[in-house]
CSV table of C-alpha atoms and ligand atoms in Angstrom, one decimal:
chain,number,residue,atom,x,y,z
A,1,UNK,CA,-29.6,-2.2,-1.9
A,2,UNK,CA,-27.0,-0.8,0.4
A,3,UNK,CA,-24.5,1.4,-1.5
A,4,UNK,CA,-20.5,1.0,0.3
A,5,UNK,CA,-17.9,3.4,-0.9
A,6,UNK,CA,-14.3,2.0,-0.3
A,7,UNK,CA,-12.0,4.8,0.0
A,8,UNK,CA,-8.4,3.7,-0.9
A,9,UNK,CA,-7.5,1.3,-3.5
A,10,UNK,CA,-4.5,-0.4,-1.5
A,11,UNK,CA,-3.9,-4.1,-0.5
A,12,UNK,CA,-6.9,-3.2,2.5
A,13,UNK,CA,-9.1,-1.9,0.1
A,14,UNK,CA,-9.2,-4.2,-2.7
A,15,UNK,CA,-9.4,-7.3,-0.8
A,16,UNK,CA,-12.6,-5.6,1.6
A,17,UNK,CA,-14.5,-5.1,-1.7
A,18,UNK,CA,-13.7,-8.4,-3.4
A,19,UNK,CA,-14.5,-10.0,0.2
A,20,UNK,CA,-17.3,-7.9,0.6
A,21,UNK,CA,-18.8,-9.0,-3.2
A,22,UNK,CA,-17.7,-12.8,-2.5
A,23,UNK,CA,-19.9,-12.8,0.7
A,24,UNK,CA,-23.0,-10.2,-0.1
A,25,UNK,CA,-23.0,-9.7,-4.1
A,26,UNK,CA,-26.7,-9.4,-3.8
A,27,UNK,CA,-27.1,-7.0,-1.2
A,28,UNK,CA,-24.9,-4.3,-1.4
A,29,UNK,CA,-23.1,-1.8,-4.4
A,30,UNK,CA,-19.5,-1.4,-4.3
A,31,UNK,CA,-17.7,1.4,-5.1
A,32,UNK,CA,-14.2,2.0,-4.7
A,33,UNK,CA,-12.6,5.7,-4.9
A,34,UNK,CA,-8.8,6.4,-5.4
A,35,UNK,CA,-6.9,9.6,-5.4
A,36,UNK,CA,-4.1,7.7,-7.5
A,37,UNK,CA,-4.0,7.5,-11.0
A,38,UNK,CA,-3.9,3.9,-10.5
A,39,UNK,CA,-4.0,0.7,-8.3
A,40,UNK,CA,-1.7,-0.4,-5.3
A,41,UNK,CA,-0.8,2.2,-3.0
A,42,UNK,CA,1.8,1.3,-1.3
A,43,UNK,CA,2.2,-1.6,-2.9
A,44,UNK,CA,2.7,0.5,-6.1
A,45,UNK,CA,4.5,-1.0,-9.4
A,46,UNK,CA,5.9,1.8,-11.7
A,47,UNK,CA,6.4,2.3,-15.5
A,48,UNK,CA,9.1,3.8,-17.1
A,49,UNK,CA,8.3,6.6,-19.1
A,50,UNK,CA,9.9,5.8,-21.9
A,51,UNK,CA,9.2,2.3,-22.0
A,52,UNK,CA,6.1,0.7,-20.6
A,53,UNK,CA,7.3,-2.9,-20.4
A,54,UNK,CA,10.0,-1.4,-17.5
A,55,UNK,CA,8.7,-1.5,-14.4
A,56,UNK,CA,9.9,-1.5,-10.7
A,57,UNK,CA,8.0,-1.5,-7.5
A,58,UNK,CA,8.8,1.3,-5.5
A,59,UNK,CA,7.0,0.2,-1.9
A,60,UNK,CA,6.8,-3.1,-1.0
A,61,UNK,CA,9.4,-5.3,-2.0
A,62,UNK,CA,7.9,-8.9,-1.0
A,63,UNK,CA,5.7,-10.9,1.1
A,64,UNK,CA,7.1,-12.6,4.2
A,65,UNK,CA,4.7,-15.0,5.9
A,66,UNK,CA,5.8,-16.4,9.4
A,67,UNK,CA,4.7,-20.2,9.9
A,68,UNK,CA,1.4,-18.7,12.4
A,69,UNK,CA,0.3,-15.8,9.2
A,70,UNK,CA,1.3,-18.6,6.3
A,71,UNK,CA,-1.1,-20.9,8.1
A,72,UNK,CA,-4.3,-18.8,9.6
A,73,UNK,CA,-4.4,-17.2,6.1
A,74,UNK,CA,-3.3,-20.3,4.3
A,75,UNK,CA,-6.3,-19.7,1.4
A,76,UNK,CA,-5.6,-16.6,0.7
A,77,UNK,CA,-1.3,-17.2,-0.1
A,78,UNK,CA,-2.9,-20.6,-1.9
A,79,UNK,CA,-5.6,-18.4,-4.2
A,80,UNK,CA,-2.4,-16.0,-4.8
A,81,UNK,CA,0.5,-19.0,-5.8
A,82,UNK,CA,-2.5,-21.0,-7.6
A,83,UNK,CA,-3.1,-17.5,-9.5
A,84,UNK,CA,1.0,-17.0,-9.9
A,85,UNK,CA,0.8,-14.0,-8.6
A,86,UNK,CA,2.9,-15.1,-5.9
A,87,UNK,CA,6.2,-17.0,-6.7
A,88,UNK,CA,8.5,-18.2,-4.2
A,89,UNK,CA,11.5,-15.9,-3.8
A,90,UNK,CA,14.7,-17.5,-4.8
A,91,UNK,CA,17.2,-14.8,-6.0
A,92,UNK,CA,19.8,-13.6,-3.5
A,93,UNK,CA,19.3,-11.8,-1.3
A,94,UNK,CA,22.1,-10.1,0.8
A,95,UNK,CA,21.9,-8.8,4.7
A,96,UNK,CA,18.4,-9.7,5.3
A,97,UNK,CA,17.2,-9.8,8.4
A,98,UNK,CA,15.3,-13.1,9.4
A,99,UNK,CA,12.1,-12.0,11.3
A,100,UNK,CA,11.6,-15.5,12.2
A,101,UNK,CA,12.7,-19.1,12.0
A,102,UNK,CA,10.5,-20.8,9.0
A,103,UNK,CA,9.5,-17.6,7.8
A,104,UNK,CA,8.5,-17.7,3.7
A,105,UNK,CA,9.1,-15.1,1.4
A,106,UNK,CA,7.5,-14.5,-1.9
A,107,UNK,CA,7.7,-11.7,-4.8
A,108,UNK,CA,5.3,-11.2,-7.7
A,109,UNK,CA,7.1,-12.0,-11.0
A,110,UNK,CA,4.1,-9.2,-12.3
A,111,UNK,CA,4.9,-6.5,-9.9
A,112,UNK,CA,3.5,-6.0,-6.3
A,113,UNK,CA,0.3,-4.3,-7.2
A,114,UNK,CA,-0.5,-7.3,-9.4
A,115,UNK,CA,-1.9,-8.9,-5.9
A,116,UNK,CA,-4.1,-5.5,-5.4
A,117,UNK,CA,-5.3,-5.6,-9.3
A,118,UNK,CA,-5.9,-9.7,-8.6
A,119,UNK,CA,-8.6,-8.6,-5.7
A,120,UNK,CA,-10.2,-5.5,-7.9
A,121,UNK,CA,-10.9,-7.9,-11.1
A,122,UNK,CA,-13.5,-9.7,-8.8
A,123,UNK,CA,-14.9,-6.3,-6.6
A,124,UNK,CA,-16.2,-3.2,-7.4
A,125,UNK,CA,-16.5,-0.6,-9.9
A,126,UNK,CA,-13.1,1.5,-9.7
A,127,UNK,CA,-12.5,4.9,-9.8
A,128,UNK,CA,-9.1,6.8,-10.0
A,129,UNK,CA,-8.4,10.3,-9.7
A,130,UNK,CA,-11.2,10.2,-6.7
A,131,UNK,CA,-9.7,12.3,-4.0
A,132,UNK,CA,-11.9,12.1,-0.9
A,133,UNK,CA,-12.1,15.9,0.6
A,134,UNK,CA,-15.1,15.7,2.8
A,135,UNK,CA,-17.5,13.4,4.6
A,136,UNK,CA,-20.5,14.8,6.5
A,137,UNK,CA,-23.4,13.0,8.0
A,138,UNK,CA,-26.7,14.3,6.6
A,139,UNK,CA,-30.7,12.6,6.5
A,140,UNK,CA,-28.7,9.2,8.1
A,141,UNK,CA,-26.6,8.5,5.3
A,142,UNK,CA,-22.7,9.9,4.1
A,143,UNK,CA,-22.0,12.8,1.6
A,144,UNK,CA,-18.8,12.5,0.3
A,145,UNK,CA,-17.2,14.8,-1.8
A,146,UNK,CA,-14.6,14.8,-3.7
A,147,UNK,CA,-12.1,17.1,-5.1
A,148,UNK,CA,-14.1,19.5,-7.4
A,149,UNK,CA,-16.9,19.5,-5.1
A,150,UNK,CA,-18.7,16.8,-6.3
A,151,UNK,CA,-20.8,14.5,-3.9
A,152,UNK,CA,-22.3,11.3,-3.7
A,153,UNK,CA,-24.3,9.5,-1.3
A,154,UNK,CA,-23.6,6.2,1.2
A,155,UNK,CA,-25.5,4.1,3.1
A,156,UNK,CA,-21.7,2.9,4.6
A,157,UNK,CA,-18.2,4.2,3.9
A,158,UNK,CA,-14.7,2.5,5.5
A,159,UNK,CA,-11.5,4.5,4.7
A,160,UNK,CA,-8.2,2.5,4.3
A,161,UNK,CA,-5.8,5.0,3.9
A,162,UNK,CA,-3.2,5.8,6.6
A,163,UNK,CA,-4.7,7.2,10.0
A,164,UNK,CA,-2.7,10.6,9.4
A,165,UNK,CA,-4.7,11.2,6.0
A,166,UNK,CA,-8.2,9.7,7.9
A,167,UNK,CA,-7.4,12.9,10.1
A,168,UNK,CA,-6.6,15.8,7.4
A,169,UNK,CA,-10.1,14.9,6.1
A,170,UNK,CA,-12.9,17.6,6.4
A,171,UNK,CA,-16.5,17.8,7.4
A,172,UNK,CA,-18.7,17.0,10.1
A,173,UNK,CA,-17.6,13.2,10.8
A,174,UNK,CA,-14.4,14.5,12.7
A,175,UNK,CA,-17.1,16.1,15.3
A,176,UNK,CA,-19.1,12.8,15.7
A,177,UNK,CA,-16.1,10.4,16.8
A,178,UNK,CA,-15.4,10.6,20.6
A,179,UNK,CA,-12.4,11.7,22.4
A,180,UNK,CA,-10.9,8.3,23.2
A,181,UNK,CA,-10.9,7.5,19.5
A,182,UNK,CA,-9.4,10.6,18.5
A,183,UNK,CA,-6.8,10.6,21.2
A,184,UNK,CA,-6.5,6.6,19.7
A,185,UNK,CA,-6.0,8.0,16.2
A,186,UNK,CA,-3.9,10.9,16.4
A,187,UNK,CA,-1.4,8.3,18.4
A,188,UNK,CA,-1.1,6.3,15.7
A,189,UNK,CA,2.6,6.7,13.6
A,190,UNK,CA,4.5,5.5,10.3
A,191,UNK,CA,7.7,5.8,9.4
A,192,UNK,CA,8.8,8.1,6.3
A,193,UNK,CA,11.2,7.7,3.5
A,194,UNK,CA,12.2,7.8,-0.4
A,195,UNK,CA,12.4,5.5,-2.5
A,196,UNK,CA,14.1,6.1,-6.4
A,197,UNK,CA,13.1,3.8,-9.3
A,198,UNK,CA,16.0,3.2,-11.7
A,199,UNK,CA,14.8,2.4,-14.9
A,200,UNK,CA,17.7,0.7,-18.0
A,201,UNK,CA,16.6,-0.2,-21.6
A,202,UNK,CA,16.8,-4.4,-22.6
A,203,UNK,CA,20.0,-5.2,-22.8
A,204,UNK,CA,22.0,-3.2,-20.1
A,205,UNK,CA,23.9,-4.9,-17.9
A,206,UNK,CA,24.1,-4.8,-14.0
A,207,UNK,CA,26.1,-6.4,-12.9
A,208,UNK,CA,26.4,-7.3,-9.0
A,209,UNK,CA,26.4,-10.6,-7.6
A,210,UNK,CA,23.0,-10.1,-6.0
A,211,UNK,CA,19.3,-9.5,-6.8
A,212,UNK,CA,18.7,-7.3,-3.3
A,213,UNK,CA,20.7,-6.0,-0.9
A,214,UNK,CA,20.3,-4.5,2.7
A,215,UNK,CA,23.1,-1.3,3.1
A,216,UNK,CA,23.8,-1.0,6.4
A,217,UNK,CA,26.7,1.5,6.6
A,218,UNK,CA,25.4,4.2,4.2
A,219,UNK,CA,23.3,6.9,6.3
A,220,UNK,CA,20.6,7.4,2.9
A,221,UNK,CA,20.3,4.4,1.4
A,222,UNK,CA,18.9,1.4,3.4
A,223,UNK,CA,18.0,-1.2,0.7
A,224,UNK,CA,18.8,-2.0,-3.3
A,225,UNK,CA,17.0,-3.9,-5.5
A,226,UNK,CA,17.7,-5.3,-9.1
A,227,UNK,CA,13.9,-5.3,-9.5
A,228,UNK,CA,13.5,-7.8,-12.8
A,229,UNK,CA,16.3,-9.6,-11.0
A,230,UNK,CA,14.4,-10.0,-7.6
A,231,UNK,CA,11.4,-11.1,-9.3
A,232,UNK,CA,13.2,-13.8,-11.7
A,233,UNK,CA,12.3,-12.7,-14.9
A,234,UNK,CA,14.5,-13.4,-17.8
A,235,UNK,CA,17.4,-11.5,-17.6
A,236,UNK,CA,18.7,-12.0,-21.1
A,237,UNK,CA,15.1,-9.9,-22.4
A,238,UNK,CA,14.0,-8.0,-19.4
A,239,UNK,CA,14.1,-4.1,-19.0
A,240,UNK,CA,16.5,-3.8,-16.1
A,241,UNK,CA,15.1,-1.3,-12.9
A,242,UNK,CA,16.8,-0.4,-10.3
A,243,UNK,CA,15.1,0.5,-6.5
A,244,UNK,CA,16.7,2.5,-4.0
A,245,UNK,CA,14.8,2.8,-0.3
A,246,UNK,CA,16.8,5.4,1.7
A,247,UNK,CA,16.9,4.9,5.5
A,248,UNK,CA,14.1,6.2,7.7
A,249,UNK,CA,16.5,8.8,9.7
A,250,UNK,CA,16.8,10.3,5.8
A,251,UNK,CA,13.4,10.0,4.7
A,252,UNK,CA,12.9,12.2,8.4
A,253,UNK,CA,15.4,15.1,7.6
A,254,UNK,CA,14.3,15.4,4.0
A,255,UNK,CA,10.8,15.1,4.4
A,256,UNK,CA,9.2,18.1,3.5
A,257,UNK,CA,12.0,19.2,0.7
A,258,UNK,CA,10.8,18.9,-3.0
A,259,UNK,CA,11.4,14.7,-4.3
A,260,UNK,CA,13.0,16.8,-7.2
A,261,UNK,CA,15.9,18.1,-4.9
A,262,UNK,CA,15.7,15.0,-3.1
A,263,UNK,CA,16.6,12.3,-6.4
A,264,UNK,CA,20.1,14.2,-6.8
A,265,UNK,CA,21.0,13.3,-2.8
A,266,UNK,CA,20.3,9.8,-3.2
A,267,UNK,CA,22.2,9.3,-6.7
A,268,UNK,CA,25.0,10.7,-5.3
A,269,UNK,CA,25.0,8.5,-2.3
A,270,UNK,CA,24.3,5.4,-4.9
A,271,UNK,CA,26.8,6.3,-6.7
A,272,UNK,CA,29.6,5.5,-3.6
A,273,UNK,CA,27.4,2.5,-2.7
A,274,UNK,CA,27.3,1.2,-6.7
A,275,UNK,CA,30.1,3.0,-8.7
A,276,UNK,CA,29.9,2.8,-12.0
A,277,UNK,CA,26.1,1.7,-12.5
A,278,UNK,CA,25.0,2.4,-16.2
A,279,UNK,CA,23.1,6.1,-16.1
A,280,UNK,CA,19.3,5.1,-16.4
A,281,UNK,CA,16.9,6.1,-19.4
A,282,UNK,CA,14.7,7.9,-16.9
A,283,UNK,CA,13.9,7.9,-13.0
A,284,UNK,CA,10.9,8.2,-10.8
A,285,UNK,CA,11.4,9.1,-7.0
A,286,UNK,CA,8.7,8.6,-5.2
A,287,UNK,CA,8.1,10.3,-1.1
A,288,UNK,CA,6.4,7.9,1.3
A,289,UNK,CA,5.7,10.3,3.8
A,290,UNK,CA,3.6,7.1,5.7
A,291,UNK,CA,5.8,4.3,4.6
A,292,UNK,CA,5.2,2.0,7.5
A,293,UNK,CA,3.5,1.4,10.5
A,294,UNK,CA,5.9,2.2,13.4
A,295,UNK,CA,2.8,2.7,16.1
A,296,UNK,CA,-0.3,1.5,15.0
A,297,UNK,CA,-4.0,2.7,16.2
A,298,UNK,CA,-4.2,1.0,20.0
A,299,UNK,CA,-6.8,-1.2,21.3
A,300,UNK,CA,-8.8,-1.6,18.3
A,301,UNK,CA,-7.4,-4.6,16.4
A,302,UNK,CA,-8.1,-4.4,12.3
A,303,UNK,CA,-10.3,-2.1,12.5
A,304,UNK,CA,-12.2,1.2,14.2
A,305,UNK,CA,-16.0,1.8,14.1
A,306,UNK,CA,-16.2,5.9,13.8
A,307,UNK,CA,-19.6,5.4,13.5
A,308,UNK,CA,-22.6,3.0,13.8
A,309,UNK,CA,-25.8,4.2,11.8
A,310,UNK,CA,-24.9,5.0,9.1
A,311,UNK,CA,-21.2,3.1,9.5
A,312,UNK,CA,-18.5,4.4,8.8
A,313,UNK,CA,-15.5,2.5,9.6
A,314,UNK,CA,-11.6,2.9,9.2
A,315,UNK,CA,-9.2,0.0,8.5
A,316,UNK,CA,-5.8,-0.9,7.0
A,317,UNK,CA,-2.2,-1.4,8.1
A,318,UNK,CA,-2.2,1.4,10.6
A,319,UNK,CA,-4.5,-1.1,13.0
A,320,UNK,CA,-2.6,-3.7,12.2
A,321,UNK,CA,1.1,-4.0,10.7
A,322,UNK,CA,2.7,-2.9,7.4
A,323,UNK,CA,2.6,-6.2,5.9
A,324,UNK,CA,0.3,-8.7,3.7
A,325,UNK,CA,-0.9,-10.6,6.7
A,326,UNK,CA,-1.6,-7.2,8.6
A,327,UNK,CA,-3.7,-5.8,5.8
A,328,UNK,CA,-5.7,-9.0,5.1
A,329,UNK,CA,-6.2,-8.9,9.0
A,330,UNK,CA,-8.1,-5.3,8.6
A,331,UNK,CA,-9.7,-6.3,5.7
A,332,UNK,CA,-12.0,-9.3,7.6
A,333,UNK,CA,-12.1,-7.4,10.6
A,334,UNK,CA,-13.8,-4.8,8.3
A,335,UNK,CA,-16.0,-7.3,7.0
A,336,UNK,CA,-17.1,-8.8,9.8
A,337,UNK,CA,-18.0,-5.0,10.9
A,338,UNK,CA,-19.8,-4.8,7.3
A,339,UNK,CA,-21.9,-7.7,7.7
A,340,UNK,CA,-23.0,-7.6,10.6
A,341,UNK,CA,-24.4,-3.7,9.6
A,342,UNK,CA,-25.6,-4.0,6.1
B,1,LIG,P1,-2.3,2.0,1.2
B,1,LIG,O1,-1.6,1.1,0.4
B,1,LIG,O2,-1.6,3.2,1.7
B,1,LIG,O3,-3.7,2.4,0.5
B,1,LIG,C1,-4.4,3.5,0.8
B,1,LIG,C2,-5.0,4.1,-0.5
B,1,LIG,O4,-5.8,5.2,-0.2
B,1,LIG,C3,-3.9,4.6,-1.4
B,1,LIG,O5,-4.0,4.0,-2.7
B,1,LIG,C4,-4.1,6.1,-1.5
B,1,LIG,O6,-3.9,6.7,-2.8
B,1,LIG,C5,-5.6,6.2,-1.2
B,1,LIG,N1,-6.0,7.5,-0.6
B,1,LIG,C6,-5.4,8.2,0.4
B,1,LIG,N2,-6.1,9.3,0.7
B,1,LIG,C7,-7.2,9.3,-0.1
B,1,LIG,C8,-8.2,10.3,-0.3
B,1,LIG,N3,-8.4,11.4,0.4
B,1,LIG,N4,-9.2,10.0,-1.3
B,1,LIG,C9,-9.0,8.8,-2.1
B,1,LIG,N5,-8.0,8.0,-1.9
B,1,LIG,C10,-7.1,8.2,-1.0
B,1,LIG,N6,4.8,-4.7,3.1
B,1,LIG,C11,5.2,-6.0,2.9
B,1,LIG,O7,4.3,-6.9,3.1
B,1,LIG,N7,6.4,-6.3,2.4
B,1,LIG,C12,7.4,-5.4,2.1
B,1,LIG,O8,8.5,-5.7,1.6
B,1,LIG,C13,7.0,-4.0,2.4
B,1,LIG,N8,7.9,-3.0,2.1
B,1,LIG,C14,7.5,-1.7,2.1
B,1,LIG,C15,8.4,-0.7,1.6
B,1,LIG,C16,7.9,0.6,1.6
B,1,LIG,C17,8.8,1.7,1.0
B,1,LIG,C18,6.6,0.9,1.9
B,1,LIG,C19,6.0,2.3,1.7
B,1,LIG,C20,5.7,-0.1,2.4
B,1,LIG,C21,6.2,-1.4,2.5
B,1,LIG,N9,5.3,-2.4,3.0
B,1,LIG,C22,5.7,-3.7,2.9
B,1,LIG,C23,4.1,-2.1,3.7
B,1,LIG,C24,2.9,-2.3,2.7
B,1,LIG,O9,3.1,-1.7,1.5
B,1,LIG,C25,1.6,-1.7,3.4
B,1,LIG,O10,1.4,-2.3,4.6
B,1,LIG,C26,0.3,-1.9,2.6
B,1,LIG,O11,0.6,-1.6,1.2
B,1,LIG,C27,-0.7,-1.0,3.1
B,1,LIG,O12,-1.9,-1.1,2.4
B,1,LIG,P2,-3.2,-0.3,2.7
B,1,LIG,O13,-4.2,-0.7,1.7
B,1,LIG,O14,-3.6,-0.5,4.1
B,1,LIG,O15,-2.8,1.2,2.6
């Protein structure tokens, strides 16, 4: 039996391992490494830390399907609103741009990363706190290690994690990809930015006329989001949370400042945006320093083979589009890559 390691437990990693068990259960093991202390990535819901029923997501906010993505991955948004883990998205929302005509927009009354646990319940054995350090090729098959120098051995690895982080990896596989794909690779670019979770006790009140709003004259913050508002929960019992994205030309100047020095900046700049909002019970600010795709990995659509025999592949929203539909596109262009290997 073929062992896979899935590095990356994100929206493009999940849904590979659950395809990939769906399809050939009997043929290969599954293991999925994470460097996080839990599930999502990007698509990351937070706790409070004083109250575990809070919670906010700090990436992605919801899932817009244009008519062409809601129909070519039609079973996929079905298995999701069947599941309710994907609600329509009725509460205002103010100075949204419409990407296009007919577009849908959903949010996940569970948080955002309750579509990322969805796919792991049916894939793969899970580990967190697996940071991927090296990968070398040796006797035809992968040595990975990870941090503490531990290894393991795979007969196929695909990495999901953004192409910048693909690069910073060591060991011998860097020498084995050709020019082209490197030249390919280190072209690929995301945008950066903050974003500040917000978190209230039951009870407290916020009170705007809105559930999300798009700032446009405010040169850190970019977007708000009354979270438990946004994803209609019952506002008389839930925890309020708060979200702040800052704008991309901030997340750029601040970048490589501490997120501790950084929080301060952005409640200031709240505070002229949203005087007078109740002081939270606690905070987590969170750096995306690859938020979103602004360039993504040419030529090679889904996906890029790194190496045949033994495969290692690379997928996820950097050959694609920061989105749903883009990383479900990388995850079956991964699989078809998979199967026809293993
Ligand atoms: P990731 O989610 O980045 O997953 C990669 C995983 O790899 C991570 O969990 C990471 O911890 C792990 N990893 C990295 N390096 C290692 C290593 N060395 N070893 C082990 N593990 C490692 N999309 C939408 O559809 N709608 C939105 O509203 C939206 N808004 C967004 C707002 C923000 C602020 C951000 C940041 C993103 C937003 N996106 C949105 C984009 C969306 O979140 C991404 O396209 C999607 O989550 C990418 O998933 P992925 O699995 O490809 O990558």
């Amino acid at each position: 039996m073929s062992r896979v390691l899935i590095v990356g437990a994100g929206l493009t990693g999940s849904l590979c391992a659950c395809l990939l068990r769906r399809e050939l259960a009997n043929n290969v093991h599954i293991v999925l490494w994470d460097k996080a202390r839990g599930a999502g990535g990007r698509m990351a819901t937070s706790r409070s830390t004083n109250d575990s029923v809070c919670t906010a997501d700090l990436g992605a906010q919801y899932i817009t399907a244009t008519p062409y993505y809601f129909q070519k991955h039609q079973s996929f948004y079905e298995e999701l609103l069947t599941h309710n883990i994907l609600k329509p998205l009725t509460a205002t929302v103010e100075g949204m741009l419409i990407k296009e005509e007919g577009s849908l927009n959903f949010v996940s009354p569970c948080g955002v990363s309750s579509i990322v646990r969805h796919y792991l319940k049916e894939s793969a054995e899970v580990f967190y706190n697996y940071h991927v350090t090296h990968i070398n090729l040796k006797n035809n098959k992968w040595e990975v290690y990870r941090k503490g120098s531990i290894l393991e051995y795979f007969d196929a690895v695909v990495l999901t994690m953004p192409v910048p982080q693909i690069l910073h990896l060591q060991g011998n596989f860097l020498q084995l990809i050709d020019e082209t794909q490197k030249l390919k690779l280190e072209a690929g670019s995301y945008s950066s930015r903050y974003a500040l979770g917000l978190f209230y006790k039951a009870g407290v009140q916020i009170d705007v006329p809105w559930a999300v709003k798009y700032i446009t004259n405010n040169p850190c913050i970019r977007f708000i989001s009354i979270d438990n508002k946004k994803r209609n929960l019952d506002l008389s019992s839930a925890e309020p949370a708060v979200v702040v994205h800052t704008s991309v030309s901030f997340g750029a100047e601040h970048l490589e400042k501490a997120k501790e020095d950084v929080e301060p900046l952005i409640l200031e700049e709240l505070e002229k945006v949203l005087p007078g909002l109740p002081k939270p019970s606690s905070t987590k600010c969170q750096k995306w320093r690859y938020s979103q795709v602004t360039q993504p990995v040419q030529d090679c659509p889904g996906q890029m083979t790194l190496h045949e025999e033994p495969l290692l592949v690379c997928g996820g929203d950097g050959f694609t589009h920061s989105s749903f539909d883009g990383c479900i596109k990388s995850a079956l262009r991964v699989l078809e890559v998979l199967k026809s290997n293993l």
